[in-house]
Coordinates of C-alpha atoms in Angstrom, one line a residue:
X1 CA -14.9 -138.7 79.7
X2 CA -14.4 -134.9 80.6
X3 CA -15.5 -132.0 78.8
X4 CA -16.7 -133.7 75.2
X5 CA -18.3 -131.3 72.9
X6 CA -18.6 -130.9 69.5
X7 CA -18.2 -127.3 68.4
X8 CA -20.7 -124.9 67.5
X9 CA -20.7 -125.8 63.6
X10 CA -19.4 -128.4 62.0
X11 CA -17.3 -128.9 58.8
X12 CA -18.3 -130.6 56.4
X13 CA -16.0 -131.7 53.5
X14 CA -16.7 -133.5 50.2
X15 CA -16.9 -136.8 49.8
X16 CA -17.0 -138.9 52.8
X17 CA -14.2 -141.8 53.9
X18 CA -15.2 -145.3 52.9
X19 CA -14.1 -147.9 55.6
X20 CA -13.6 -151.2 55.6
X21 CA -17.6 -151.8 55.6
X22 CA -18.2 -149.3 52.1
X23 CA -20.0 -147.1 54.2
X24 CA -18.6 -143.7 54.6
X25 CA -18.2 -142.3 57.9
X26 CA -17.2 -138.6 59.7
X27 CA -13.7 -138.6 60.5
X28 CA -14.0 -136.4 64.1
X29 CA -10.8 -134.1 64.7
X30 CA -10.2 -133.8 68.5
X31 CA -8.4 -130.7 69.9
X32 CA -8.0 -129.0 73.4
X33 CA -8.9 -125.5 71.9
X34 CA -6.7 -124.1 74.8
X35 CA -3.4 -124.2 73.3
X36 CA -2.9 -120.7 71.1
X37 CA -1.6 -120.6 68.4
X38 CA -2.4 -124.0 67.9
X39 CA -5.5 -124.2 68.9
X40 CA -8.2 -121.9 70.5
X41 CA -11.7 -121.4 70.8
X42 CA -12.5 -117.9 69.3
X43 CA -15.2 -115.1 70.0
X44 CA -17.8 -117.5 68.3
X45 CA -17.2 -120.4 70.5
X46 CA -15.0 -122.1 67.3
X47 CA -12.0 -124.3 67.2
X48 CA -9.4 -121.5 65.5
X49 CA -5.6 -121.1 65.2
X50 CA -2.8 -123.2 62.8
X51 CA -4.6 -126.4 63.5
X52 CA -7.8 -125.5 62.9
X53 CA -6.1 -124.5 59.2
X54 CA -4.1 -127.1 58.7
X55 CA -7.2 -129.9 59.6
X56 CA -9.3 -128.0 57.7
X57 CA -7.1 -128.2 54.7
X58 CA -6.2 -131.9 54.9
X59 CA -9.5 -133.1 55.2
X60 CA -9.9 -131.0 51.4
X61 CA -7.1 -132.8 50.6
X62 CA -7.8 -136.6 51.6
X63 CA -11.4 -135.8 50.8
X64 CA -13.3 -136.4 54.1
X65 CA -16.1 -135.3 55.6
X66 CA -14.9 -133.8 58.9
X67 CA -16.2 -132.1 62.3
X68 CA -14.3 -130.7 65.2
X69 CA -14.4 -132.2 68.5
X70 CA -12.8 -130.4 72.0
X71 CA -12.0 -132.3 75.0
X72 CA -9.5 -131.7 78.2
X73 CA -5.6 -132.5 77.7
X74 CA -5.8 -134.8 80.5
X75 CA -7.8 -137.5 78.9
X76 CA -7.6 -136.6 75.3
X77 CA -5.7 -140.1 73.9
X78 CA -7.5 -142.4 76.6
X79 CA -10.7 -140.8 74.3
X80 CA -9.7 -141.3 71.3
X81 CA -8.5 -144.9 72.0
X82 CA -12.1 -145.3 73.3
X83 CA -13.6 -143.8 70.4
X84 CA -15.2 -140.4 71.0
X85 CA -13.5 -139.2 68.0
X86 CA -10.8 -140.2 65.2
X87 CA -7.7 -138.1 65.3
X88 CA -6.1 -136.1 67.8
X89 CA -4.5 -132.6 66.0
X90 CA -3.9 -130.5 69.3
X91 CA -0.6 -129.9 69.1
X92 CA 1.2 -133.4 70.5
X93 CA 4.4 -134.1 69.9
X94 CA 5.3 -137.3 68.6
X95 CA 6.9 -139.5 71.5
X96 CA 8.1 -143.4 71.7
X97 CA 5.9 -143.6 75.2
X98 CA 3.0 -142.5 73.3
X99 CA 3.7 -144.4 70.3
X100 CA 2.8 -147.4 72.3
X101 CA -0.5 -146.6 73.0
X102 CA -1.4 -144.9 69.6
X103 CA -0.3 -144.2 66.0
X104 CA 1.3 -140.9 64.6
X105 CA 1.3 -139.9 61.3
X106 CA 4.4 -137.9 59.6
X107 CA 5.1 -134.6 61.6
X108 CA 3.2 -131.4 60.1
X109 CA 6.0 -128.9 62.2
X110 CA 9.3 -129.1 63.1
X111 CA 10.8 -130.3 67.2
X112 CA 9.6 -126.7 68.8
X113 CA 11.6 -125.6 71.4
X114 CA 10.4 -125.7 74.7
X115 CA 11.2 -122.8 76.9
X116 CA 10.9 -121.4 80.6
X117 CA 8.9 -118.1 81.8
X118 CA 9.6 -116.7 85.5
X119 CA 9.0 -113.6 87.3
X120 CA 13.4 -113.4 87.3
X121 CA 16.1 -114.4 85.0
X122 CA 18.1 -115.5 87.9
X123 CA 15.4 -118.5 88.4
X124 CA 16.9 -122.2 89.5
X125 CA 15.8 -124.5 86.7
X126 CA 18.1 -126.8 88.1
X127 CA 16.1 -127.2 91.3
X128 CA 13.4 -125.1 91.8
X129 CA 9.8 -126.0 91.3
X130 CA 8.7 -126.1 87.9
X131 CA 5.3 -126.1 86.5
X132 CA 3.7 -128.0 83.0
X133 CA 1.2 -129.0 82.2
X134 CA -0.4 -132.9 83.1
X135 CA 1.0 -135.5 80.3
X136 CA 3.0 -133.1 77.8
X137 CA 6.6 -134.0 77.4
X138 CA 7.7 -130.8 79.1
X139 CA 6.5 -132.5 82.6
X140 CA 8.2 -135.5 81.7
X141 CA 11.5 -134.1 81.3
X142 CA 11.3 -131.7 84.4
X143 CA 10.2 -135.3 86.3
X144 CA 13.9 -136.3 84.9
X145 CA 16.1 -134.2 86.2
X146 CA 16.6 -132.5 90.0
X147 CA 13.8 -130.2 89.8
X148 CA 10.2 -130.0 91.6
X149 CA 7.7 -130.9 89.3
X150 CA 3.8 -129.4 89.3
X151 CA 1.7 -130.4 87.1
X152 CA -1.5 -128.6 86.2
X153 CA -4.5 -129.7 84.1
X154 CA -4.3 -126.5 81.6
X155 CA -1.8 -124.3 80.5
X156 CA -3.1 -121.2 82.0
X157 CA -3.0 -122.6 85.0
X158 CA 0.7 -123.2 85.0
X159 CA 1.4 -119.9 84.0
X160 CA -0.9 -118.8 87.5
X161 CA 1.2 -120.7 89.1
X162 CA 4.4 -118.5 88.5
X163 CA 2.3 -115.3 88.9
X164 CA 1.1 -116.3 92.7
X165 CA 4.4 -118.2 93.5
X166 CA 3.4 -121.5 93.4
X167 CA 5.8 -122.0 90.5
X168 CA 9.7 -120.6 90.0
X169 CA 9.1 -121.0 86.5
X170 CA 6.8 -122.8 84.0
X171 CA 8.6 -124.9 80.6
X172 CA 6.0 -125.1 77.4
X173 CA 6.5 -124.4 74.2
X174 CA 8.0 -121.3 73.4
X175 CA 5.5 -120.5 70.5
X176 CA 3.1 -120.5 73.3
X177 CA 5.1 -118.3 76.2
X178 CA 6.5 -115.8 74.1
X179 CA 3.4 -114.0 73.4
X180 CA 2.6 -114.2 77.1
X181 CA 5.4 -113.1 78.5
X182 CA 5.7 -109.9 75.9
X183 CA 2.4 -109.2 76.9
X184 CA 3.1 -109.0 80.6
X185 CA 6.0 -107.4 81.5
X186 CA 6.5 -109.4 84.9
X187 CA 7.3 -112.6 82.9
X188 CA 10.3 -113.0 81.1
X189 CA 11.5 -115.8 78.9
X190 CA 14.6 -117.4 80.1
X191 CA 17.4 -118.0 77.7
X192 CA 17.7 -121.5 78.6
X193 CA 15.7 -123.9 75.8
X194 CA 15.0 -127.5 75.8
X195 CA 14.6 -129.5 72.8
X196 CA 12.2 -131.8 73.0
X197 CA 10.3 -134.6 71.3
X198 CA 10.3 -135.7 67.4
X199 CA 8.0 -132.8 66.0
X200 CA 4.0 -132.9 66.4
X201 CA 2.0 -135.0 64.5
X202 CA -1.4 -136.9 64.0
X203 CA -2.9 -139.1 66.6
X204 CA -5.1 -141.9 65.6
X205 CA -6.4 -145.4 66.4
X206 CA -3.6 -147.8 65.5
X207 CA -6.4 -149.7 63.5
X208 CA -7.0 -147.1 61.6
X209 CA -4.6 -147.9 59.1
X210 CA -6.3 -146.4 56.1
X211 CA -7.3 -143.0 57.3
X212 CA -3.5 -142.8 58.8
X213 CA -2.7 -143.3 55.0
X214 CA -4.7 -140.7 53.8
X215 CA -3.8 -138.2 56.3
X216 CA -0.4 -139.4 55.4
X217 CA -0.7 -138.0 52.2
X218 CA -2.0 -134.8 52.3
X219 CA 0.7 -133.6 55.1
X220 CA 3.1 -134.7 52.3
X221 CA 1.3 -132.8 50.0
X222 CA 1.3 -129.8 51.8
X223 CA 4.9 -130.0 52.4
X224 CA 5.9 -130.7 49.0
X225 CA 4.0 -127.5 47.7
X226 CA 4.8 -125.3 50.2
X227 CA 1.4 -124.7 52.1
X228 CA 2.3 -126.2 54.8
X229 CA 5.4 -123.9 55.2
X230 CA 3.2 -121.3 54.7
X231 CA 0.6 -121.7 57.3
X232 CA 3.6 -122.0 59.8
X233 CA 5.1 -118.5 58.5
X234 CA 1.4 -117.1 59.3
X235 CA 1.1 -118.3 62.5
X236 CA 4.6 -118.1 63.7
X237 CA 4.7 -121.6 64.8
X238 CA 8.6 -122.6 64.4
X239 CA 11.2 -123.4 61.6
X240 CA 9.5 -124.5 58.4
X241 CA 10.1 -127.6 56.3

């Protein structure tokens, strides 16, 4: 287990989840709190950014009682299979590879486009070395075509990478390299896109049947009355619903 803490204060929502057994339980939300806009930790120490919103708001809806939960990327499913908390919101796209190991609910954003950052615009994409991040699906579609792949346990880390050379360019979500690269005028963003993945979504225990159904619901909820639209408007996160 790497890096498992629970954040400085908890939230703690209404009524709490009845299980199987009548007795009601915490749901835990686990995030990175690396991945802005996301997910972050802010000046307090705090899980912030869309998901913390979002989680926040479903948990009101489905009427848990919730607390957020960081951990690494790198072992983030392995620990929620193993039970160190309950759902995964941390900005995974739903995949059929990791489908097999745990459940999704419905997506709560649309496929983002992935994109490239490089110190030039004349980068090779086609063969170069590229960096991502360990187990996203960026490094799994740079591992299937002609290009070098390194992989990197954060995302700041694959952005170092370009900045020192050990990198021609790094692919991640655009929402996430756009506000680097206008913030540093040495990175651009490369035209090229890659579309990736069937939106982001949920992750949970496949036995957990229930609390996917209740999750379920709100994320329709919110997308039928158009707060989940909203919340992607405010934090610029893609195309809405």
């Amino acid at each position: 287990m790497k890096n498992l803490i629970l954040t400085t204060t908890a939230l703690t929502l209404v009524a709490g989840f009845a299980f199987a057994d009548g007795h009601a339980k915490t749901v835990r939300l686990g995030t990175e709190g690396a991945y802005p806009p996301y997910n972050f930790l802010n000046d307090d120490g705090e899980v912030d950014g869309f998901e913390r919103e979002l989680g926040d708001e479903l948990c009101v809806r489905a009427e848990l009682t919730c607390e957020w939960v960081t951990n690494e990327w790198d072992s983030i499913i392995p620990n929620l299979v193993s039970g160190n908390y309950d759902v995964i919101i941390a900005g995974m796209s739903i995949t059929a590879e990791r489908d097999e190991v745990i459940d999704f609910t419905q997506n709560y954003t649309q496929p983002d486009p992935s994109g490239y950052i490089a110190l030039s615009m004349d980068v090779d994409l086609a063969g170069g070395v590229i960096a991502a991040q360990t187990g996203t699906i960026q490094a799994s579609h740079i591992a299937s075509t002609g290009a070098t792949l390194v992989e990197f346990a954060t995302p700041e880390e694959t952005v170092a990478a370009v900045r020192n050379g050990e990198a021609d360019a790094v692919l991640a979500d655009k929402t996430y390299l756009k506000p680097i690269a206008d913030e540093d005028a040495s990175l651009m963003l490369i035209e090229q896109e890659e579309l990736l993945g069937g939106g982001i979504g949920l992750g949970l225990r496949e036995s957990d049947g229930e609390l996917k159904e209740k999750l379920d619901a709100a994320i329709g909820a919110m997308k039928a009355d158009g707060s989940l639209n909203a919340l992607i408007e405010k934090w610029e996160i893609g195309k809405t619903f």
